[in-house]
Amino acid sequence: MSVGEFDLIARWFTRPARRAVLGVGDDCALLLPAPGMQLAISSDMLVEGRHFLPTVPPERLGHKALAVNLSDLAACGARPVAFTLALSMPRVDEAFVEGFARGMWALADAQGVDLVGGDTTAGPLNICITVIGEVPAGQALLRSGAHSGDELWVSGALGDARLALEAFRNHVTLGAEPFAQVRAAMECPQPRVALGQALRDIATSAIDLSDGLLGDLAHVLERSGVGADVELARLPHSEVLAAQPEAMRHECLLAGGDDYELLFTAPAAAQDAVRAAGRATATRVTKIGRIVERGGVTVLDTHGRPLDCSAYGAFDHFRS
Ligand code: ADP
Ligand code: MG
């Protein structure tokens, strides 16, 4: 007998709530925010062909669907509490749902976050998760707090997810091992949840990198009313990306997308605190430039000369 909507929810998406007052099964989930906390809420939708390729293993897709949402909470310095899952798929492919659920629950368990509800419908494959986190009132990291003189930092390494996409598109050829490495970066991003919370009292602004460094940095600069100098030579990257020709390297580093690293600013005097936050959360942090009074983004090449970046605009679903 085929699996119906309610069997599917019961079998793969219902678990006792740990932190929520009421989870899956009623008309609404119930959460009790801790005193003095604000709720941080964010949604991200994943559409096949747009946000993931049909080749992605279901388990990795389950991981990524939640990871990209947790990344938004990380960028606000919020602690994840719960999430909802709205799922549309053409039919119930048990192997797919099984794998998807396994990947999703592994990350949910690792982050101590409850699946508290959702919606399930037949249709094109489409996954929309909404995450709910909490952050002490007034302490959320925003895009608007960068000041001239602040230093600009990034977590992890940039560009591998984009390089994997280029390999899938047959624009570059990689050996088996390097390909496996960049493919994992694309399919299994690690949301910087612990680092985001550790930066609450340190960073002046933060954003997570989903659309590429230059595009996402532009959002921070616009909200904060400042400019930035970025030093190309400082941008953290893998050995695999380092082996690519210059044009590809620049494209992946500056306009890559799908990195899910945190880009943040902090006063120069907080440098040691930033490094300590990186160590405490076992997350690489790298200073990549500084905030200046105005003038948008200037990327300086290895000789300190401005690089022409006119080709690297912000990703826009309705223009790209
Ligand atoms: P309603 O018709 O009231 O919207 P549904 O019949 O859609 O409720 O869903 C029944 C219950 O299952 C609700 O608690 C809903 O939040 C939950 N639910 C539905 N789909 C999912 C899903 N994919 N993952 C988790 N919970 C789900
Ligand atoms: Mg419903």
Short mmCIF file of C-alpha atoms and ligand atoms in Angstrom, two decimals:
data_model
loop_
_atom_site.label_atom_id
_atom_site.label_comp_id
_atom_site.label_asym_id
_atom_site.label_seq_id
_atom_site.Cartn_x
_atom_site.Cartn_y
_atom_site.Cartn_z
CA MET A 1 0.00 0.00 0.00
CA SER A 2 1.29 3.45 -0.81
CA VAL A 3 2.29 5.84 1.93
CA GLY A 4 -0.23 8.65 2.52
CA GLU A 5 0.27 12.18 3.79
CA PHE A 6 -0.45 11.37 7.43
CA ASP A 7 1.55 8.11 7.42
CA LEU A 8 4.45 10.08 6.03
CA ILE A 9 4.26 12.73 8.73
CA ALA A 10 3.89 10.11 11.48
CA ARG A 11 6.66 7.89 10.18
CA TRP A 12 9.39 10.34 9.32
CA PHE A 13 8.58 13.74 10.76
CA THR A 14 7.10 13.15 14.20
CA ARG A 15 9.28 12.95 17.29
CA PRO A 16 8.57 13.95 20.88
CA ALA A 17 9.36 17.64 21.36
CA ARG A 18 12.26 18.29 23.70
CA ARG A 19 12.13 22.04 24.02
CA ALA A 20 8.74 22.95 22.56
CA VAL A 21 5.62 22.83 24.74
CA LEU A 22 3.74 21.12 21.90
CA GLY A 23 5.16 19.74 18.67
CA VAL A 24 3.72 18.00 15.60
CA GLY A 25 0.10 16.84 15.61
CA ASP A 26 -2.18 19.71 16.55
CA ASP A 27 -3.20 22.81 14.62
CA CYS A 28 -0.30 24.80 16.00
CA ALA A 29 2.92 24.09 17.82
CA LEU A 30 3.42 25.89 21.12
CA LEU A 31 6.70 27.41 22.29
CA LEU A 32 7.44 29.21 25.53
CA PRO A 33 10.18 31.80 25.01
CA ALA A 34 12.57 32.08 27.96
CA PRO A 35 12.19 35.34 29.91
CA GLY A 36 14.18 38.21 28.42
CA MET A 37 14.67 36.47 25.09
CA GLN A 38 13.58 37.66 21.68
CA LEU A 39 12.53 35.19 19.02
CA ALA A 40 14.62 35.12 15.83
CA ILE A 41 12.71 33.70 12.86
CA SER A 42 13.84 32.96 9.32
CA SER A 43 12.68 30.91 6.30
CA ASP A 44 14.62 29.49 3.39
CA MET A 45 13.18 27.58 0.48
CA LEU A 46 15.06 25.03 -1.62
CA VAL A 47 13.80 24.43 -5.14
CA GLU A 48 15.14 21.60 -7.28
CA GLY A 49 17.25 22.89 -10.18
CA ARG A 50 17.60 26.28 -8.46
CA HIS A 51 19.12 25.44 -5.09
CA PHE A 52 20.11 21.84 -5.55
CA LEU A 53 20.84 19.42 -8.36
CA PRO A 54 18.91 16.15 -8.85
CA THR A 55 22.24 14.39 -8.15
CA VAL A 56 22.29 15.39 -4.47
CA PRO A 57 22.00 12.40 -2.12
CA PRO A 58 18.71 12.75 -0.14
CA GLU A 59 20.54 12.62 3.19
CA ARG A 60 22.66 15.59 2.23
CA LEU A 61 19.62 17.45 0.98
CA GLY A 62 17.93 16.94 4.37
CA HIS A 63 21.04 18.27 6.06
CA LYS A 64 21.37 21.25 3.75
CA ALA A 65 17.72 22.29 3.95
CA LEU A 66 18.08 22.71 7.70
CA ALA A 67 21.69 23.94 7.59
CA VAL A 68 20.98 26.96 5.39
CA ASN A 69 18.21 27.97 7.78
CA LEU A 70 20.37 27.52 10.88
CA SER A 71 22.98 29.65 9.12
CA ASP A 72 20.57 32.60 9.24
CA LEU A 73 20.10 32.13 12.99
CA ALA A 74 23.90 31.94 13.35
CA ALA A 75 24.26 35.26 11.54
CA CYS A 76 21.96 36.85 14.13
CA GLY A 77 23.77 35.26 17.07
CA ALA A 78 20.60 33.34 17.93
CA ARG A 79 20.37 29.92 19.54
CA PRO A 80 18.21 27.51 17.49
CA VAL A 81 15.09 26.23 19.25
CA ALA A 82 12.65 24.78 16.72
CA PHE A 83 11.77 24.58 13.04
CA THR A 84 8.89 23.77 10.73
CA LEU A 85 9.11 21.86 7.46
CA ALA A 86 6.88 22.52 4.45
CA LEU A 87 7.46 19.80 1.90
CA SER A 88 6.09 19.46 -1.59
CA MET A 89 7.03 16.43 -3.71
CA PRO A 90 5.63 14.69 -6.77
CA ARG A 91 5.12 11.35 -5.01
CA VAL A 92 6.26 9.54 -1.87
CA ASP A 93 9.59 7.96 -2.78
CA GLU A 94 10.32 6.08 0.44
CA ALA A 95 14.08 5.87 -0.11
CA PHE A 96 14.18 9.62 -0.74
CA VAL A 97 12.10 10.56 2.30
CA GLU A 98 14.01 8.12 4.50
CA GLY A 99 17.38 9.59 3.48
CA PHE A 100 16.13 13.16 3.63
CA ALA A 101 14.77 12.62 7.15
CA ARG A 102 17.99 10.95 8.31
CA GLY A 103 20.15 13.88 7.20
CA MET A 104 17.73 16.42 8.63
CA TRP A 105 17.42 14.68 12.03
CA ALA A 106 21.17 14.21 12.37
CA LEU A 107 21.68 17.98 12.17
CA ALA A 108 18.56 18.71 14.26
CA ASP A 109 19.85 16.41 17.01
CA ALA A 110 23.35 17.87 16.84
CA GLN A 111 21.88 21.35 17.32
CA GLY A 112 19.20 20.33 19.84
CA VAL A 113 16.41 21.77 17.73
CA ASP A 114 12.82 20.42 17.57
CA LEU A 115 10.78 19.86 14.41
CA VAL A 116 7.46 21.26 15.63
CA GLY A 117 5.24 21.26 12.54
CA GLY A 118 4.94 21.84 8.86
CA ASP A 119 2.88 21.09 5.82
CA THR A 120 3.02 18.27 3.30
CA THR A 121 1.60 18.37 -0.19
CA ALA A 122 1.98 16.80 -3.63
CA GLY A 123 3.69 19.03 -6.18
CA PRO A 124 7.12 19.85 -7.62
CA LEU A 125 9.98 18.99 -5.24
CA ASN A 126 10.28 21.99 -2.97
CA ILE A 127 11.44 22.25 0.62
CA CYS A 128 10.75 25.21 2.86
CA ILE A 129 12.01 25.32 6.42
CA THR A 130 11.31 28.03 8.96
CA VAL A 131 13.62 28.19 11.94
CA ILE A 132 12.91 29.78 15.29
CA GLY A 133 15.72 30.75 17.61
CA GLU A 134 16.17 32.91 20.66
CA VAL A 135 18.55 35.70 21.47
CA PRO A 136 18.80 37.93 24.56
CA ALA A 137 16.69 41.06 23.95
CA GLY A 138 18.66 43.70 22.06
CA GLN A 139 21.70 41.48 21.45
CA ALA A 140 20.96 40.10 17.98
CA LEU A 141 23.73 40.72 15.44
CA LEU A 142 22.39 42.86 12.60
CA ARG A 143 23.62 43.90 9.18
CA SER A 144 23.41 47.54 10.18
CA GLY A 145 26.09 47.80 12.88
CA ALA A 146 29.37 48.09 10.94
CA HIS A 147 31.44 51.22 11.67
CA SER A 148 34.31 52.84 9.83
CA GLY A 149 37.52 51.48 11.37
CA ASP A 150 36.04 48.06 12.16
CA GLU A 151 37.84 45.02 10.81
CA LEU A 152 36.13 42.62 8.44
CA TRP A 153 36.24 38.89 9.19
CA VAL A 154 35.00 35.67 7.66
CA SER A 155 34.64 32.15 9.06
CA GLY A 156 35.80 28.95 7.36
CA ALA A 157 36.90 28.99 3.72
CA LEU A 158 35.22 30.46 0.66
CA GLY A 159 34.50 29.32 -2.85
CA ASP A 160 34.47 25.52 -2.74
CA ALA A 161 30.70 25.19 -3.17
CA ARG A 162 30.87 27.30 -6.30
CA LEU A 163 33.81 25.31 -7.63
CA ALA A 164 31.75 22.14 -7.17
CA LEU A 165 28.91 23.68 -9.14
CA GLU A 166 31.33 24.58 -11.94
CA ALA A 167 32.56 20.97 -11.92
CA PHE A 168 28.98 19.66 -12.14
CA ARG A 169 28.48 22.02 -15.08
CA ASN A 170 31.65 20.61 -16.71
CA HIS A 171 33.26 24.06 -16.68
CA VAL A 172 36.19 22.67 -14.71
CA THR A 173 37.63 19.19 -14.35
CA LEU A 174 38.69 17.95 -10.94
CA GLY A 175 40.22 14.69 -9.74
CA ALA A 176 38.03 12.33 -7.71
CA GLU A 177 39.35 13.38 -4.31
CA PRO A 178 39.28 17.17 -4.86
CA PHE A 179 35.82 16.83 -6.41
CA ALA A 180 34.54 14.87 -3.39
CA GLN A 181 35.92 17.59 -1.12
CA VAL A 182 34.29 20.57 -2.88
CA ARG A 183 31.09 18.59 -3.44
CA ALA A 184 30.85 18.08 0.32
CA ALA A 185 31.23 21.84 0.79
CA MET A 186 28.32 22.40 -1.59
CA GLU A 187 26.05 19.66 -0.28
CA CYS A 188 26.93 19.64 3.44
CA PRO A 189 27.49 23.21 4.62
CA GLN A 190 28.18 23.55 8.35
CA PRO A 191 26.11 26.36 9.87
CA ARG A 192 28.27 28.47 12.21
CA VAL A 193 25.76 28.42 15.03
CA ALA A 194 28.24 28.30 17.93
CA LEU A 195 30.45 31.01 16.45
CA GLY A 196 27.45 33.30 15.88
CA GLN A 197 26.48 33.11 19.53
CA ALA A 198 30.09 33.57 20.68
CA LEU A 199 30.28 36.77 18.59
CA ARG A 200 27.20 38.39 20.14
CA ASP A 201 29.14 40.71 22.43
CA ILE A 202 32.06 41.12 20.05
CA ALA A 203 30.89 41.66 16.49
CA THR A 204 29.28 44.93 15.39
CA SER A 205 27.49 43.37 12.39
CA ALA A 206 27.09 39.98 10.74
CA ILE A 207 25.55 38.26 7.73
CA ASP A 208 25.80 34.71 6.45
CA LEU A 209 27.24 34.20 2.99
CA SER A 210 24.65 32.61 0.75
CA ASP A 211 24.88 34.70 -2.41
CA GLY A 212 28.62 35.37 -2.67
CA LEU A 213 31.03 37.54 -0.68
CA LEU A 214 30.72 40.77 -2.67
CA GLY A 215 26.94 40.65 -2.93
CA ASP A 216 26.39 39.85 0.73
CA LEU A 217 29.02 42.34 1.87
CA ALA A 218 27.19 44.99 -0.16
CA HIS A 219 24.07 44.33 1.96
CA VAL A 220 26.02 45.03 5.15
CA LEU A 221 27.63 48.15 3.72
CA GLU A 222 24.33 49.51 2.50
CA ARG A 223 22.57 48.89 5.82
CA SER A 224 25.48 50.30 7.79
CA GLY A 225 26.15 53.28 5.50
CA VAL A 226 29.85 52.48 5.13
CA GLY A 227 32.36 51.07 2.60
CA ALA A 228 34.97 48.30 2.78
CA ASP A 229 38.44 47.37 1.56
CA VAL A 230 38.90 43.64 1.03
CA GLU A 231 42.34 42.10 0.56
CA LEU A 232 42.15 39.38 -2.04
CA ALA A 233 45.27 37.63 -0.75
CA ARG A 234 43.69 37.15 2.67
CA LEU A 235 40.55 35.36 1.52
CA PRO A 236 40.61 31.86 3.07
CA HIS A 237 40.33 29.03 0.58
CA SER A 238 41.07 25.34 0.14
CA GLU A 239 44.04 23.78 -1.62
CA VAL A 240 41.63 22.61 -4.28
CA LEU A 241 40.55 26.15 -5.09
CA ALA A 242 44.16 27.38 -4.89
CA ALA A 243 45.03 25.03 -7.77
CA GLN A 244 42.49 26.67 -10.09
CA PRO A 245 43.34 29.36 -12.68
CA GLU A 246 43.13 32.93 -11.40
CA ALA A 247 39.85 33.88 -13.08
CA MET A 248 38.05 30.85 -11.62
CA ARG A 249 39.60 31.45 -8.20
CA HIS A 250 38.43 35.05 -8.15
CA GLU A 251 34.95 34.14 -9.34
CA CYS A 252 34.55 31.44 -6.66
CA LEU A 253 35.99 33.55 -3.85
CA LEU A 254 34.26 36.82 -4.59
CA ALA A 255 30.95 35.75 -6.11
CA GLY A 256 30.75 32.06 -5.20
CA GLY A 257 27.55 31.67 -3.25
CA ASP A 258 26.40 28.77 -1.07
CA ASP A 259 29.33 29.23 1.33
CA TYR A 260 27.21 29.59 4.49
CA GLU A 261 30.11 31.15 6.32
CA LEU A 262 29.69 34.17 8.60
CA LEU A 263 30.93 37.54 7.40
CA PHE A 264 31.20 39.93 10.34
CA THR A 265 32.77 43.13 11.53
CA ALA A 266 34.39 43.90 14.87
CA PRO A 267 36.35 46.82 16.32
CA ALA A 268 40.12 46.52 15.82
CA ALA A 269 40.49 46.36 19.61
CA ALA A 270 38.38 43.18 19.64
CA GLN A 271 40.80 41.21 17.47
CA ASP A 272 41.92 38.91 20.30
CA ALA A 273 38.32 38.35 21.38
CA VAL A 274 37.38 37.35 17.81
CA ARG A 275 40.25 34.88 17.66
CA ALA A 276 39.28 33.49 21.07
CA ALA A 277 35.68 33.05 19.88
CA GLY A 278 37.02 31.15 16.86
CA ARG A 279 39.13 28.89 19.07
CA ALA A 280 36.33 28.32 21.59
CA THR A 281 34.01 27.16 18.82
CA ALA A 282 36.67 25.32 16.78
CA THR A 283 35.94 27.58 13.82
CA ARG A 284 38.58 29.15 11.62
CA VAL A 285 38.26 32.93 11.53
CA THR A 286 40.20 35.15 9.13
CA LYS A 287 40.55 38.90 8.93
CA ILE A 288 39.98 39.87 5.30
CA GLY A 289 39.81 43.65 5.31
CA ARG A 290 38.39 46.69 7.00
CA ILE A 291 35.43 49.01 7.01
CA VAL A 292 35.98 52.49 5.62
CA GLU A 293 33.80 55.57 5.64
CA ARG A 294 32.26 55.17 2.20
CA GLY A 295 32.79 54.08 -1.38
CA GLY A 296 31.27 50.61 -1.64
CA VAL A 297 33.65 47.65 -1.83
CA THR A 298 37.23 47.92 -3.02
CA VAL A 299 39.00 44.61 -3.57
CA LEU A 300 42.78 45.03 -3.41
CA ASP A 301 44.93 42.58 -5.37
CA THR A 302 48.21 41.14 -4.11
CA HIS A 303 49.98 44.36 -5.14
CA GLY A 304 47.49 46.50 -3.24
CA ARG A 305 45.86 47.70 -6.46
CA PRO A 306 42.06 47.84 -6.85
CA LEU A 307 40.71 44.87 -8.78
CA ASP A 308 37.96 45.37 -11.34
CA CYS A 309 34.99 43.55 -9.82
CA SER A 310 32.26 44.88 -12.08
CA ALA A 311 31.50 41.33 -13.26
CA TYR A 312 30.68 40.09 -9.76
CA GLY A 313 27.26 41.43 -8.94
CA ALA A 314 24.99 40.16 -6.18
CA PHE A 315 23.04 37.06 -7.09
CA ASP A 316 19.41 37.85 -7.86
CA HIS A 317 16.93 35.08 -8.66
CA PHE A 318 14.97 37.25 -11.05
CA ARG A 319 17.95 38.69 -12.89
CA SER A 320 20.65 36.03 -12.99
P1 ADP B 1 -3.57 21.42 9.11
O1 ADP B 1 -4.48 20.83 8.09
O2 ADP B 1 -4.22 21.81 10.40
O3 ADP B 1 -2.68 22.45 8.54
P2 ADP B 1 -1.96 19.18 8.59
O4 ADP B 1 -2.94 18.11 8.39
O5 ADP B 1 -1.36 19.87 7.42
O6 ADP B 1 -2.61 20.23 9.58
O7 ADP B 1 -0.76 18.62 9.47
C1 ADP B 1 -1.00 17.83 10.62
C2 ADP B 1 0.10 18.04 11.62
O8 ADP B 1 1.30 17.58 11.06
C3 ADP B 1 0.32 19.50 12.01
O9 ADP B 1 0.72 19.53 13.37
C4 ADP B 1 1.45 19.92 11.12
O10 ADP B 1 2.20 20.96 11.71
C5 ADP B 1 2.25 18.63 11.02
N1 ADP B 1 2.98 18.48 9.76
C6 ADP B 1 2.52 18.46 8.50
N2 ADP B 1 3.50 18.24 7.62
C7 ADP B 1 4.65 18.14 8.33
C8 ADP B 1 6.01 17.93 8.00
N3 ADP B 1 6.44 17.77 6.74
N4 ADP B 1 6.90 17.88 9.02
C9 ADP B 1 6.51 18.06 10.29
N5 ADP B 1 5.24 18.23 10.67
C10 ADP B 1 4.31 18.28 9.70
MG MG B 2 -1.60 21.87 6.80
#
